[in-house]
Every structure is written in C-alpha cells, then in structure tokens.
XYZ file of C-alpha atoms in Angstrom:
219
model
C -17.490 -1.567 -17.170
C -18.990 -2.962 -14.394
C -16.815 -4.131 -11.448
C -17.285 -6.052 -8.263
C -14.604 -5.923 -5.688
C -14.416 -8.529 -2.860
C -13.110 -6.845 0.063
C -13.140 -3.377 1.366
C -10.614 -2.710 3.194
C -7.331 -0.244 1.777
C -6.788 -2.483 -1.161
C -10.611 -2.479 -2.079
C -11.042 0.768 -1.717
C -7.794 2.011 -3.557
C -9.084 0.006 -6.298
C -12.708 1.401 -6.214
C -11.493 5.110 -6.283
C -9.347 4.541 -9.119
C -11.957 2.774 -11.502
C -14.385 5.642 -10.339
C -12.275 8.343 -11.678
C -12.216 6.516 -14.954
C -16.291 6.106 -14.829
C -16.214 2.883 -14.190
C -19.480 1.276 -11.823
C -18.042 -0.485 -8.707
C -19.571 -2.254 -5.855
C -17.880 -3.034 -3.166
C -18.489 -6.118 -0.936
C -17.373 -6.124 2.609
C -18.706 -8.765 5.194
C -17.460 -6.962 8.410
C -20.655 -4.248 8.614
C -18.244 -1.457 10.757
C -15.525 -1.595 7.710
C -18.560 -0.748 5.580
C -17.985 3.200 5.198
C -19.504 4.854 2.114
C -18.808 8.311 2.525
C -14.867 6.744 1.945
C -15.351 6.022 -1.421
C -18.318 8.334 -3.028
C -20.157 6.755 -6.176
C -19.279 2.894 -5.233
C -22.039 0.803 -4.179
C -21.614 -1.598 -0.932
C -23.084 -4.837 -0.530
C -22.842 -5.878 3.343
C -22.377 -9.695 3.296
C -19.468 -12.327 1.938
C -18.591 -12.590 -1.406
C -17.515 -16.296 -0.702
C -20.947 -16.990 -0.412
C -23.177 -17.246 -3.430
C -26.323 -15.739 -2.324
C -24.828 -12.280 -1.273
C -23.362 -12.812 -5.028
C -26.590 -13.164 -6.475
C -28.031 -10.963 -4.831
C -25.844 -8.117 -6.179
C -26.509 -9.546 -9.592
C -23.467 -11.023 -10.263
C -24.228 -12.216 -13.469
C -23.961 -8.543 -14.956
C -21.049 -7.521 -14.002
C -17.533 -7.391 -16.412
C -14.934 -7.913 -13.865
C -14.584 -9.111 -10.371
C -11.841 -8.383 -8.605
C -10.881 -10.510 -5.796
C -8.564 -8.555 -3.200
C -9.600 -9.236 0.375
C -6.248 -10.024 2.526
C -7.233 -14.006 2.681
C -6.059 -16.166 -0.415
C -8.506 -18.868 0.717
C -11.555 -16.520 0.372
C -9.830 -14.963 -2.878
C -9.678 -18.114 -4.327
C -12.982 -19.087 -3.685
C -14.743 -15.761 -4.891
C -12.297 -16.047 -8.072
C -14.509 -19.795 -9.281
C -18.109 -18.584 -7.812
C -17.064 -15.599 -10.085
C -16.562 -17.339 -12.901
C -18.051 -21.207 -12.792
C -21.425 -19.846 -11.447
C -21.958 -16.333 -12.683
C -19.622 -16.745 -16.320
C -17.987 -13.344 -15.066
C -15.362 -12.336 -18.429
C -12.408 -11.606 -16.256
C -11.643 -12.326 -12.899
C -8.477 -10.577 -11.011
C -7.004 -12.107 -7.754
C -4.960 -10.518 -4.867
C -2.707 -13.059 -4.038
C -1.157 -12.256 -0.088
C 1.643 -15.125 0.155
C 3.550 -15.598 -2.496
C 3.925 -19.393 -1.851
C 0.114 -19.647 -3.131
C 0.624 -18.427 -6.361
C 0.452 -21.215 -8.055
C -2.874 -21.733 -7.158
C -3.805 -19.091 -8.545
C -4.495 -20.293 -12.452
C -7.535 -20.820 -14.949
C -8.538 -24.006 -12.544
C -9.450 -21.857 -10.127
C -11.142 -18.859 -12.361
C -8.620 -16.781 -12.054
C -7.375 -15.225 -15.390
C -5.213 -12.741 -14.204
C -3.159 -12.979 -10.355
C -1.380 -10.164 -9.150
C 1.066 -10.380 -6.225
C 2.844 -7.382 -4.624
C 5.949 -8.830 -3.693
C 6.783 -10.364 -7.240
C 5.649 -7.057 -8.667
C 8.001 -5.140 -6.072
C 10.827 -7.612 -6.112
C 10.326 -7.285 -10.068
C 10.386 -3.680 -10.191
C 13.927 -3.249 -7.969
C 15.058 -5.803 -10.542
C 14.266 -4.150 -13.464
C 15.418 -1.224 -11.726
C 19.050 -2.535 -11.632
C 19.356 -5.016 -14.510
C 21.104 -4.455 -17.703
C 21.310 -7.238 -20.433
C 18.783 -9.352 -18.701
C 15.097 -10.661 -18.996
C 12.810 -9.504 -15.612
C 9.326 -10.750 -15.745
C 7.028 -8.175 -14.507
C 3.364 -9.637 -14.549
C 1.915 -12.525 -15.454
C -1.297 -12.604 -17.584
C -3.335 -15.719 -17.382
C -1.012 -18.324 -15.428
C 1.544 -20.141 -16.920
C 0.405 -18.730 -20.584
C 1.918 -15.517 -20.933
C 4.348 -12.971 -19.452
C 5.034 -9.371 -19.616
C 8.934 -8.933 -19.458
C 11.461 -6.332 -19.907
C 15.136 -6.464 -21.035
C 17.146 -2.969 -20.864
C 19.338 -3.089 -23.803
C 23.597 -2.409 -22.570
C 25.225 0.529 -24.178
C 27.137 -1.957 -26.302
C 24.343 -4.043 -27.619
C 25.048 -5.595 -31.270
C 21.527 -4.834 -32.153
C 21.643 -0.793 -31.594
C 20.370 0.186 -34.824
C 18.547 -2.526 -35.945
C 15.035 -2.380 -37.452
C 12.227 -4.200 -35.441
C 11.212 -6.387 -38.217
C 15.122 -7.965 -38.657
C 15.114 -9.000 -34.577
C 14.484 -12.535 -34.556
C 11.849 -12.896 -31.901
C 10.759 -16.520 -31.050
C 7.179 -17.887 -31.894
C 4.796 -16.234 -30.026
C 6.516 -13.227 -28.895
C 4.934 -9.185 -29.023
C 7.144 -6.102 -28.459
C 4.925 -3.921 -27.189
C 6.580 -0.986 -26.270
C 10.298 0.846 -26.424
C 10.897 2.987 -23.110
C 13.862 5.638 -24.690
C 14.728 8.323 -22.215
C 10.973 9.880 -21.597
C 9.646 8.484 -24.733
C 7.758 5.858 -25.071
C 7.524 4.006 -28.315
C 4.789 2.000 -29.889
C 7.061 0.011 -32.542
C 6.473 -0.109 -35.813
C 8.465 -2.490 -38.084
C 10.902 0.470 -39.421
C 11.963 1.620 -35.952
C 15.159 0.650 -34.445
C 16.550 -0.363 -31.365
C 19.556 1.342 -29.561
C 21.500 0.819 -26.570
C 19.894 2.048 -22.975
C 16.542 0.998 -24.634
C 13.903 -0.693 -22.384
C 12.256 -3.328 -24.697
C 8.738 -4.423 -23.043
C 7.725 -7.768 -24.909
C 4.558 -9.930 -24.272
C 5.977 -13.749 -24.321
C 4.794 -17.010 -23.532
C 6.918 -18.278 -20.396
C 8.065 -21.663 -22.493
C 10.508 -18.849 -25.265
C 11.814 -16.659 -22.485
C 15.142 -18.541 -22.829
C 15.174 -18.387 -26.565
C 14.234 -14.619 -26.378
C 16.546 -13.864 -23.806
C 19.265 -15.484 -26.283
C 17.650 -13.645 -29.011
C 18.610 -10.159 -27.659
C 22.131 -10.985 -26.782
C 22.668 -11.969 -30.513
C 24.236 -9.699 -32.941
C-alpha cells in the first residue's frame, strides 16, 4: 500500500518504520523543517510542509495514496487532515490519532475518519481486559459508532464450556473472530467449542453489546 502519515514526530515515525518492514511505501509529512530527519527512518519519503493544507497535499499526490494516517499530537490539525484526506483526495481509509480523549467523538465518518484510535481507551482497555472475568471490554472501535472489537474472558464455571460455536446464540450482527486458549489462538469454526478461561474476541455492533453480554452469561 501506499501510506501518508501526517506528522513526524515519535508517533509518525514509529508508524513509518513499522509499515516499512512490511514493504509498505510511506511518506512522511512534517511542517517543522528541523524535525524533518531522514536518515531516522530509511526508505520513507518526507514532504516538508502541512498536511492541513491542501496544496502540500497535492503536491505529494494525494490522490494515489491507500491510507492516510493522521497522528500529529493536535486533534484540530488531525481532524482537519482526516476530511482533506478523504472529501478532496477520495483517500479509501483514513486513521486518526486522537490526543484527548474528550474529542473522540468527533472523531466519526463526518469528519473522514473511518477508523480513530486513542491511547488511553486502548490502555485503560487493555488493564481491563487484563483483570476482567465474565465481562464485555471494548477494545477498539472500527468506524465510529458502527462497530466494536470486544473481548469477554469466559469464568472457570461458565454454563457454556463445551458448547459448539454454532449453538451460542449470538445477537444480529455479531462475528467471533478469534478464541485466545492458553497460547493458542483459535480461528473458530462452527464445530469448535468453548471452555472456561477462554478469551472470546467478537466483532459487534455497539447497539447488541448488552444482548451479547447477556448472551454469554446464559447457559
């Protein structure tokens, strides 16, 4: 793919290095010129300018790129390069950095943004998932208010150990994706069962988490 990050600084670059090791073509924009450092991330391209502003975008060719990632430490400017991204260059998916949680909402399909990832939900979502048995935690959220990835760690005693996956009755809408056992992980297919201590990882729309979270506490 091609990729276009907004924002260079240890966000950006993390980003960058990572999509370069899976061959992946990134350019980086960074409008402060002495944060621009090439020899920091080797086979990324740097545009010198700000990605808020549409002729540094067009000048990079915006148009032809797969993904832009918006990640610069400002949810004003993220916000902004998330619709240029997508109203005036049609860019397929758009990822947003969102800094203060108290923006998040902002952060939806209105605004180009299909997917918005914030690092203290994710953290406070990972100690939660960490330490919660019997109960639904919500670990990302793809395209805002529309769908949710969530986990539920199954107690010891759950009614449903030994159950097939095609005899849980999961609420309209609703994927399992994956069963975490131990150091296994499990694509399910409808003959596998569940057991206690199992991490179920579903794909749900936010308006059934109640109903699933019922769901798995019945026998």
């Amino acid at each position: 793919m091609k990729v276009a990050i907004a924002g260079a600084g240890a966000v950006g670059r993390s980003i960058a290095r990572e999509l370069l090791a899976n061959r992946h073509e990134v350019t980086l924009f960074e409008r402060e010129a002495r944060k621009v450092d090439p020899e920091s991330v080797p086979g990324a391209g740097w545009i010198t300018g700000d990605a808020c502003e549409l002729t540094n975008l067009e000048r990079a060719g915006l148009q032809d790129y797969d993904v832009m990632v918006a990640a610069t430490g400002d949810d004003k400017a993220n916000l902004v390069v998330a619709l240029l991204a997508k109203t005036e260059f049609a860019v397929n998916r758009v990822v947003a950095r969102v800094n203060d949680p108290r923006n998040e909402w902002l952060f939806d399909e209105d605004w180009g943004v299909d997917t918005a990832v914030s690092t203290p939900r994710i953290l406070a979502s990972l100690v939660e998932e960490a330490v919660s048995v019997g109960d639904l935690v919500r670990l990302m959220t793809f395209r805002q208010g529309q769908a949710n990835l969530v986990e539920m760690t199954l107690p010891d005693t759950t009614p449903l150990a030994g159950r097939p996956v095609r005899k849980l009755a999961l609420p309209r809408d609703v994927a399992l994706v994956a069963i975490l056992r131990g150091s296994r992980v499990i694509a399910p297919q409808r003959d596998d069962s569940v057991e206690g201590g199992d991490e179920l990882v579903f794909v749900a729309p936010e308006d059934v988490e109640d109903e699933l979270r019922t769901a798995l506490h019945l026998a």
